[in-house]
CSV table of C-alpha atoms in Angstrom, one decimal:
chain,number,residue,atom,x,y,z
M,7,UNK,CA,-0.5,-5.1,-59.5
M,8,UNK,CA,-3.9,-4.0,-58.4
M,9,UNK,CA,-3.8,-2.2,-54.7
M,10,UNK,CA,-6.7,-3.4,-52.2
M,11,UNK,CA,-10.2,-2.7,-52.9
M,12,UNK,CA,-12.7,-1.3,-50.4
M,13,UNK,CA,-16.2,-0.9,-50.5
M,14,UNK,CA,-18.4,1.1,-50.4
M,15,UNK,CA,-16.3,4.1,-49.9
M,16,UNK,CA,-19.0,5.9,-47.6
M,17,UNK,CA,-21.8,4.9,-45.3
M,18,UNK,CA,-24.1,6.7,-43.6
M,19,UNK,CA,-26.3,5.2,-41.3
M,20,UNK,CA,-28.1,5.8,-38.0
M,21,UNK,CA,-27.2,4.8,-34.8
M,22,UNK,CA,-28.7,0.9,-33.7
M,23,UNK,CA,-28.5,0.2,-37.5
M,24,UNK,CA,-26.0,-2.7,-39.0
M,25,UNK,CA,-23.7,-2.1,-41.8
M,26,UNK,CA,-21.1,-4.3,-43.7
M,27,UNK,CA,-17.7,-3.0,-45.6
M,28,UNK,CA,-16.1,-5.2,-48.1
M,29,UNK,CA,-11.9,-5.8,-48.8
M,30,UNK,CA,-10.4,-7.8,-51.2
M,31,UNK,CA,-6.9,-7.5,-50.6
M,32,UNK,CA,-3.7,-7.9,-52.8
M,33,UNK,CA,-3.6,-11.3,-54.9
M,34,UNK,CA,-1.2,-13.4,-52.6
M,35,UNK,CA,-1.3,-11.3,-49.7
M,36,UNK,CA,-2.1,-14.1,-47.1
M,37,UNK,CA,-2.5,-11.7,-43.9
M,38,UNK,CA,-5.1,-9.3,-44.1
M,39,UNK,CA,-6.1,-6.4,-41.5
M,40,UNK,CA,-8.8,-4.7,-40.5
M,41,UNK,CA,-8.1,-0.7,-39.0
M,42,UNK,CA,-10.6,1.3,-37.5
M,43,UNK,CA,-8.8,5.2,-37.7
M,44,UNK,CA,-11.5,7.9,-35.6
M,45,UNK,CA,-10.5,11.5,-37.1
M,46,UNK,CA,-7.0,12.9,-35.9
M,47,UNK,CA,-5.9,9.9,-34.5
M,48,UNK,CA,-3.9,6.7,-36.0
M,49,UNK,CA,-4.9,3.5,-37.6
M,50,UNK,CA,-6.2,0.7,-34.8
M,51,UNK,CA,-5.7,-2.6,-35.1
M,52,UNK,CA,-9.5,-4.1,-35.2
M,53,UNK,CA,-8.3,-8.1,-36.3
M,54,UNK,CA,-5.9,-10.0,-38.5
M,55,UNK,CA,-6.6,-12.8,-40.3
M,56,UNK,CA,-3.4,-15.2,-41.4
M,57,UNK,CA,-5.3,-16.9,-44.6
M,58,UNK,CA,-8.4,-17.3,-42.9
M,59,UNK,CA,-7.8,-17.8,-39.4
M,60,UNK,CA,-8.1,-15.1,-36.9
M,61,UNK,CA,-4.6,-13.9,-35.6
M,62,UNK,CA,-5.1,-11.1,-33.5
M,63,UNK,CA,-8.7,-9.7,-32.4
M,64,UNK,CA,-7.7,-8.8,-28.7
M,65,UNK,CA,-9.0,-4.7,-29.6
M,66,UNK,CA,-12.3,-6.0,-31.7
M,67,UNK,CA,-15.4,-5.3,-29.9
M,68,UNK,CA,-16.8,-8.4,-30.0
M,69,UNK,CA,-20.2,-7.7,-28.3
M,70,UNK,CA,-21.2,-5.6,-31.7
M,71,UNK,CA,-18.1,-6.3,-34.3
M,72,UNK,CA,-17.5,-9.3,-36.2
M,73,UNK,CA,-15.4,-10.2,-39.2
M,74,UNK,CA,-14.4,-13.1,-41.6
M,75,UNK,CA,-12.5,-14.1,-44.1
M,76,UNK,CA,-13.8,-17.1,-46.3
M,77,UNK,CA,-11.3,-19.0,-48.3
M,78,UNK,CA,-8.2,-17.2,-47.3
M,79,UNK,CA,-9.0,-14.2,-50.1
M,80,UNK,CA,-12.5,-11.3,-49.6
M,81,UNK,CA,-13.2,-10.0,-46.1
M,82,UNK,CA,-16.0,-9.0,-44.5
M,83,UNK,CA,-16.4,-6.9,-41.6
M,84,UNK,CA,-19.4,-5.9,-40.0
M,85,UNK,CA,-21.0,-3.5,-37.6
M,86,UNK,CA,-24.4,-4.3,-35.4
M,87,UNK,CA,-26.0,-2.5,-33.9
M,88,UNK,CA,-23.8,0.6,-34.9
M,89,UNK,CA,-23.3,3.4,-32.0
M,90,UNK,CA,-22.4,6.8,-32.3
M,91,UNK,CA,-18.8,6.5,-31.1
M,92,UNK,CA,-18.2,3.8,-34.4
M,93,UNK,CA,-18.0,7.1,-37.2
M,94,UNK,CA,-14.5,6.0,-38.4
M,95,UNK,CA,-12.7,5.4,-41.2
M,96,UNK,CA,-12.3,1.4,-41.5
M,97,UNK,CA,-9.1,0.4,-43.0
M,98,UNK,CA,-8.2,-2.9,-44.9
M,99,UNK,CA,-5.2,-3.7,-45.3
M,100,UNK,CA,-2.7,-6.4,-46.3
M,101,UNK,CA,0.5,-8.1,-47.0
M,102,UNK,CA,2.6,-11.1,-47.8
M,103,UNK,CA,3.4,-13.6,-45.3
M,104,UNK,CA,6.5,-14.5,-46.4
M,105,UNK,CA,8.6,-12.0,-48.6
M,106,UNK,CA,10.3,-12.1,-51.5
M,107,UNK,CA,13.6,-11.2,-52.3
M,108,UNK,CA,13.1,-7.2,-53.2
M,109,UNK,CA,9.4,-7.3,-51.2
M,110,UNK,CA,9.0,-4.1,-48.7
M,111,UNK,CA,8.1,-5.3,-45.8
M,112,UNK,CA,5.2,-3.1,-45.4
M,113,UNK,CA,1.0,-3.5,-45.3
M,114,UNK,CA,-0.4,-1.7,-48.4
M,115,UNK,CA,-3.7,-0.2,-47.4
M,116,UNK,CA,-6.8,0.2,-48.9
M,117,UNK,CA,-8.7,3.7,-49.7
M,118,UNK,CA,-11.1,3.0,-46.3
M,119,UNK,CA,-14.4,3.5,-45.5
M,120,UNK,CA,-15.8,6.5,-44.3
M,121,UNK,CA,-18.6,5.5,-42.1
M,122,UNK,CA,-21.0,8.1,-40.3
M,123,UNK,CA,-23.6,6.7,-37.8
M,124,UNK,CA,-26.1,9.8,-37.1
A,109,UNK,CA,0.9,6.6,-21.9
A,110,UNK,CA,0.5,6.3,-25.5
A,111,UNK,CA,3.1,3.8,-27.2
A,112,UNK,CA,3.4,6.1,-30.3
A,113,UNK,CA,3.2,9.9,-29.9
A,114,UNK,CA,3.2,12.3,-32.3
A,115,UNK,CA,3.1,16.0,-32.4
A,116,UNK,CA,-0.7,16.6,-34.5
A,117,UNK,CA,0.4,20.0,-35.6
A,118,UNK,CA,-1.0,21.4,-38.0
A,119,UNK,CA,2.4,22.1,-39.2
A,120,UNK,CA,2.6,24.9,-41.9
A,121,UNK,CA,5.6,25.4,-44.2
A,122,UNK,CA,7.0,27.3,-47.0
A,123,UNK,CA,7.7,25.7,-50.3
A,124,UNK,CA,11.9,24.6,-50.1
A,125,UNK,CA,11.6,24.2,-46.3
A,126,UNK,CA,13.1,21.4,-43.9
A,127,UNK,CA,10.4,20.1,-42.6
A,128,UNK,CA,11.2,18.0,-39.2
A,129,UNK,CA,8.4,15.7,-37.5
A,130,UNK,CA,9.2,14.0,-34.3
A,131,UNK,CA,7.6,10.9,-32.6
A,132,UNK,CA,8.3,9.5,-28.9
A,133,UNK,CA,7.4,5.9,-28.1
A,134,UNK,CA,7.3,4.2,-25.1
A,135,UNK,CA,7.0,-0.1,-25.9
A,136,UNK,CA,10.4,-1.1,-25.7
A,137,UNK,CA,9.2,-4.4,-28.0
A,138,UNK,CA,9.0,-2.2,-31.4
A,139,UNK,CA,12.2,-3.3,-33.1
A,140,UNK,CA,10.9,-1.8,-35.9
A,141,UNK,CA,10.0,1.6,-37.2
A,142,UNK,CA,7.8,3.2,-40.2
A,143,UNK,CA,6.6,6.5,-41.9
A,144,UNK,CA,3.6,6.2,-43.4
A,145,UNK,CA,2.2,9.0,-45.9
A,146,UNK,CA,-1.5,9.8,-45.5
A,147,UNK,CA,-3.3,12.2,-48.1
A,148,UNK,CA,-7.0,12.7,-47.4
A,149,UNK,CA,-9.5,9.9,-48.2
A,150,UNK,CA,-7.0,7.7,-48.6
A,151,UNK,CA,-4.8,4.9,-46.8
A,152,UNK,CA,-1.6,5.3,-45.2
A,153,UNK,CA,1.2,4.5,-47.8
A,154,UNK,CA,5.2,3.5,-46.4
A,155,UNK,CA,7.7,6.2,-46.8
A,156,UNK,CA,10.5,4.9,-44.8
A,157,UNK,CA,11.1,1.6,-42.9
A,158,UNK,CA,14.0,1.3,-40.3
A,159,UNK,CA,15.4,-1.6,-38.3
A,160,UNK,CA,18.2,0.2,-36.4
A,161,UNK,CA,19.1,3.4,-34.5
A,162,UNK,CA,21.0,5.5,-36.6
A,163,UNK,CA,20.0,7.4,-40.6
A,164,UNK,CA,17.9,6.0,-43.6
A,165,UNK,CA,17.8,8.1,-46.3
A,166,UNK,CA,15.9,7.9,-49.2
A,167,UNK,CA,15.7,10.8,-52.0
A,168,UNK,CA,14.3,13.5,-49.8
A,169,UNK,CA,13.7,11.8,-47.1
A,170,UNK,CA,15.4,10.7,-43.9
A,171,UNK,CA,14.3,8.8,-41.2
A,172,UNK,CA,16.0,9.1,-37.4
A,173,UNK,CA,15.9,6.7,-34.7
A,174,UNK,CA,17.4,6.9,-31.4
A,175,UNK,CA,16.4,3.6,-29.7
A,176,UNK,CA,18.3,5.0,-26.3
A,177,UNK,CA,16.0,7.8,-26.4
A,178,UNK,CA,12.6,5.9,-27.7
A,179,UNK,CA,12.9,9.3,-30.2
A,180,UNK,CA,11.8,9.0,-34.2
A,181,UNK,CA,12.2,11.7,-36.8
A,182,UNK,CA,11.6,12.5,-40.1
A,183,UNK,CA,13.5,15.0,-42.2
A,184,UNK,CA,11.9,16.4,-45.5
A,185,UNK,CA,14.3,18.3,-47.7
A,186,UNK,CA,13.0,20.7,-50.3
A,187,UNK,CA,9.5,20.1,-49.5
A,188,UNK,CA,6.9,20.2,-52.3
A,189,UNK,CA,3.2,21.0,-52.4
A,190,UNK,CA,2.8,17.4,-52.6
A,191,UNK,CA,4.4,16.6,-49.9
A,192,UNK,CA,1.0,17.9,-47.5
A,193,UNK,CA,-0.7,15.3,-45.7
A,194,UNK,CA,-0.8,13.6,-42.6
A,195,UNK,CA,2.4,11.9,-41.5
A,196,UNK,CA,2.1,8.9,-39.3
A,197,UNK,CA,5.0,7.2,-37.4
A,198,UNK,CA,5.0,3.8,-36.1
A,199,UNK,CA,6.4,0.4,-34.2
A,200,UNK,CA,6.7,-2.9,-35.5
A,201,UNK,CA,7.3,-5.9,-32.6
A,202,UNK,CA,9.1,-9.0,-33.6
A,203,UNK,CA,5.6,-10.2,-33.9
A,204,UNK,CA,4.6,-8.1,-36.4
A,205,UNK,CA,1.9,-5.8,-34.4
A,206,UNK,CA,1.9,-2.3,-35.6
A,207,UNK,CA,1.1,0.6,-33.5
A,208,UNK,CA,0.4,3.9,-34.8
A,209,UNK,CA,0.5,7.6,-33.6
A,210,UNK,CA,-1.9,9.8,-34.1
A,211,UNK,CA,0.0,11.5,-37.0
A,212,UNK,CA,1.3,15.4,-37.9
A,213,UNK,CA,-0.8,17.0,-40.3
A,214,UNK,CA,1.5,18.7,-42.7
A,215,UNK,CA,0.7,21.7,-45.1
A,216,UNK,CA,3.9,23.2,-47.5
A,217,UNK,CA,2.5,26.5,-49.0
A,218,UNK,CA,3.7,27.0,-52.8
């Protein structure tokens, strides 16, 4: 079973610029998530998306952040204009909504993107 | 105060070592409770998933939670080389909203 696939894996960009990352999450995973992790701290929930309809965005930044998930499967999330305090690693993750007998109940996460804004 | 918190370390330990990390949490919603493995550049994988208070073990691995106490641990017998990278705790609600600690950056020396 292929794992979730990010891209790109690094960005570097300056500051007032926009930027886009890319997931495409586990075939069948209906819920999908978007993470923002800022060095030496945990993953933050950004949004999650239940097929394509927006679940949770209540820590998204809305004035500069904005994400979608067209037909249910690819994400997009995107950044504009980028500020300084934005250098994270974005996380994508996903997950079944309803599990199967022997599923972990668990989020499998992508690699991430390393984003720099200068 | 944070929901999750962990301990950042860095911890350093000798190959063979017990190797205990600790989390505190404060939400009395989380019903349930992870350790995720980080290794650089890449995303947090599950190690452990609990539902109660009381031991999960799992090869080298056991997981601790003492809901009276809001306290999580993580026990790493005969740690390995392999084993260093950044170790993150969390809660789970009944609503499935995950919140993370910060995580303990672990490092077993061979």
């Amino acid at each position: 079973e292929a794992g979730v696939a990010q891209s790109p894996r690094y960005k570097i960009i300056e500051k007032r610029q926009s930027v886009a990352f890319w997931c495409n999450p586990i075939s069948g995973h209906a819920t999908l998530y978007w993470y923002q992790q800022i060095l030496g701290q945990g993953p933050k929930l950004l949004i999650q998306f239940q097929n394509n309809g927006v679940v949770d965005d209540s820590q998204l930044p809305k004035d500069r952040f904005s994400a979608e998930r067209l037909k249910g499967v690819d994400s997009t999330l995107k950044i504009q204009p980028a500020k300084l305090e934005d250098s994270a690693v974005y996380l994508c993750a996903s997950r079944r909504f309803k599990l199967l007998a022997g599923d972990t109940d668990t989020q499998y996460f992508g690699p991430g993107t390393r984003l720099t804004v200068l | 105060q944070k929901e999750v918190e962990q301990d950042p370390g860095p911890l350093s330990v000798p190959e063979g070592a017990i190797v205990s990390l600790n989390c505190t949490y404060s939400n009395s919603a989380f019903q349930y409770f992870m350790w995720y493995r980080q290794y650089s550049r890449k995303g947090p994988e599950l190690l452990m998933y609990t539902y109660s208070s009381g031991n999960k073990e799992d090869g080298r691995f056991t997981a601790q939670v003492d809901k009276s106490s809001k306290y999580i641990s993580l026990f790493i017998r005969d740690s390995q080389p392999s084993d260093s990278a950044t170790y993150l705790c969390a809660g789970k609600t009944s609503y499935d909203k995950v919140i993370f600690g910060p995580g303990t950056s672990l490092s077993v020396i061979p």
